Structures are given as structure tokens and as C-alpha cells.
């Protein structure tokens, strides 16, 4: 079985990768300077010219782009080529403000498909596989991205999109799907539905899942692997950079290899913007090295993670990023303490609860409150009221240990928390309503 989709890149020496990046960056900066007025103005303001960028060592000289820039330049201000050369757009859902619209030329789509094909092969996929794509299709990049990768590998591709969960399982059984691609929260829901339909992992042929688009914990990974009888692989990406496939996990399951021939990654201090050395935790910044439609340079993702060039047992030399445990703007500050929803998820699953939960933050009489609603399984629900309140207390204690502040835990009846077919909504911050 082929282990790599493009071994010449995936296993190139670090020097070769660096040489490719240097060459592409110099070309891309020149191109952007000449063609994207918005970015040229930022460079002029900073007093940088394309001649100042001779290799990736000079990248720190370039200005950053932020989500605010994307909003200001919406929709065409950061376009890198004539609109007539573009063949597709994708967009973010725009729940946190104006949506981001990204443009793709035919070449951009080809390279994006390659990135997703690398991810599918790394998850053990081949042209023998039947790949069920249950990410949403449409403006969201998940469906079309994995779809393109799956076809490139030569898998039989099932463009299911998300939702209609029982039908997903019927197709899975009838067509013998071997790979599923969807968000981790939807994978958990599919696992739950499988059980409710009276089926077990032995009744389906899935062997691998490629899950991303939202933060998920190692505990959740184990839960999904068990409920579907598969190996679960992480995949990362963002609309601004292209979509899924910016980075992907291999069999080592210890972080995601970044497709460095297309995306140059940096970790910066989110406060000062200073580039941090390898191994430091900070904000991930990406430069599109060869994107034509939407060539963003030094885009601040707000995702917090760590990079590592440590040798990987899979043989790939591409740098690895750790699982991002949320965006800097997902971080809740409750009574002055930083809390990531993923920390609470880790505790819940470790304590034997389901990944169906909702965190509600509010401010009452100037005091922040933290309520965690956790759904019980039907077996857990049959406990007595006394047991349930004892369990609420012990779960609250476990959460204090992890995050340092006391929540009010509510163990609620099965099926009372809304299931996710795409990106799960884990937090309701009511304080924002009062502001
Ligand atoms: O979520 C692209 C995607 C689709 C990735 C399918 C993987 C699979 P956006 O909707 O623009 O694009 O959201 C991008 O989602 O900045 C991260 O905060 C988060 N994210 C994406 N993948 C992961 C992951 C798609 N594997 C934003 N782990 C990113 C944690 C992730 N967070």
C-alpha cells in the first residue's frame, strides 16, 4: 500500500523543504506587492519592499493580516488575480461578524485536492476505499475539500454532506464505506445513533475517520474510535488559507504535519507579534506560498498551538503542529481565570460522561457564573436523585482541579442537549448580551 501521496515533498529533507519555501516566498511577495493594493499599502506603511524578502528568514519583516483586514477588504480587496481566473469561492459562516470569502483558481483547487489526498493516504486510504464525506457541502470548505482529495486518491466518493444520520448509517452499511470524513462532534453523534439503531461497530466496515474543523480532545478521539471501531485522524485547516488539509495527521497520531510546500507556518506571541522559537506555545500564523486567488501573507489564525520538527515515525519530514485547543478568542475569561472549553471536555470524558455538554457563562451582580450542563446516558440516568447530586458535586470538584474555578454542574436527561451535525456549539456566553 502506498504510504505517501507525494513522497518527494512529504519525505524531503528539511533543507529541500526550506529551499522550496524560500523560492516560493520571494516570488509570492513580489506578486502580491504588484497585484494586491491592500497589502502593498500595508508593506509601504511598514517600509518593506519585495527586495527586502530574500528567504523565509526575512518573513518577520512583513506586516500581518488579521480577520479585521479581511473584513475591511471584503469582498475583493485581497484578491490576488483577475476575478475571471477564479473558478470558485468558499466562505465562513460569519457567525462572529462579516463572513470571510476566499477565492480559488483552478490551480488552487488542484493543490488543495493534493493536500487532502495526502491526508487520506496518511489515514491509510487508497483507491480501494469507499470514502463517505459527511462534512457540510456548500460554502463551508469541509465537504468540497475532502471530496476533491478523495477523488484524487481514487476512492469511491460518497458526497453525503452532513445530517440525516440514520441514512448515513444505512449508506455506510449498504455501500460498505471504509472511511468517514466529518466533524468530530458529528462522528460522536453517528456513533451514538449506530448504538441506538441496535448496531455495533462490527455491523459496519469503517476503518478510519478524518475529523477536524473544531477542537477535540484525545479523550473524545478514544470515545469515537471505540464507538465506530475505527482509527480517528485529525485534520486542520481554515477557509482563509484554503480549507481542510493545511495540516493532517499520520499513523503516529501525535500532531498534524503541515503541508509546508504550500503553507509557511510561524508561531508568534499574540500580545507582541514577536516570532517565537520552535517548541513555544503561541498563535499560529500562515503564509500561502503559492495560492493565486487569495494569497494571504502572514495571516494570524488566532489558533493557539506548538510546532515541532522532531522526527516522526511515519517517515514524513513536514513540520508538525499540536492539536490546537481552541482559538485565542474561544478562550473564556471567567473570574479572571483563562478557561478553554476543551479543558472541561477532557474532564467530562475522563469521568465517564458523554461529549454532549454545554457551557453557560453569565454575569450576575458583577460576578461571573459558570454552569456546565452534561448529558447523562440512559444507564446513568436511572441513578437515584441522591446519586445524581453526589455525582454533580464530584464532577464539579474534578473541573475545579483542571481549570481552577468552581462551576455549577447540572447532570441532565439523555437527549436534552442538541446534537451537532457540523461544528458543535459548546459555549453560550450570556455576558456578551449584557455588554
Ligand atoms: O473548519 C476547515 C476544515 C474543514 C478543517 C474540515 C478541517 C476539516 P473554517 O470554518 O474557516 O475552516 O474554520 C477554521 O476551525 O482556525 C480552527 O480554529 C478550527 N479548526 C479547524 N480544524 C481544526 C482541528 C474549517 N483539527 C477554524 N482542531 C480554525 C482544532 C480546528 N480546531
Tab-separated table of C-alpha atoms in Angstrom, residues 236 267-271 280-284 300-307 321-331 340:
chain	number	residue	atom	x	y	z
A	236	UNK	CA	-6.770	21.024	10.276
A	267	UNK	CA	4.269	30.820	15.968
A	268	UNK	CA	4.077	34.311	17.398
A	269	UNK	CA	3.452	35.886	20.751
A	270	UNK	CA	-0.173	37.042	20.373
A	271	UNK	CA	0.486	40.119	22.504
A	280	UNK	CA	6.925	27.653	22.080
A	281	UNK	CA	3.192	27.894	22.516
A	282	UNK	CA	1.648	30.811	20.685
A	283	UNK	CA	-0.572	31.978	17.848
A	284	UNK	CA	-0.264	30.199	14.546
A	300	UNK	CA	-2.993	35.474	12.060
A	301	UNK	CA	-5.220	32.454	12.645
A	302	UNK	CA	-5.782	33.104	16.375
A	303	UNK	CA	-5.315	29.355	16.870
A	304	UNK	CA	-3.039	28.607	19.772
A	305	UNK	CA	-0.597	25.744	19.334
A	306	UNK	CA	3.006	24.500	19.237
A	307	UNK	CA	5.201	23.433	16.264
A	321	UNK	CA	1.564	21.245	14.761
A	322	UNK	CA	-0.001	20.129	18.014
A	323	UNK	CA	-3.780	19.874	18.223
A	324	UNK	CA	-4.994	23.462	18.561
A	325	UNK	CA	-7.056	23.541	21.687
A	326	UNK	CA	-9.171	26.446	20.563
A	327	UNK	CA	-8.761	29.895	19.148
A	328	UNK	CA	-7.487	32.666	21.353
A	329	UNK	CA	-10.981	34.133	21.037
A	330	UNK	CA	-12.602	30.856	22.201
A	331	UNK	CA	-10.807	31.272	25.487
A	340	UNK	CA	-10.732	26.673	27.325
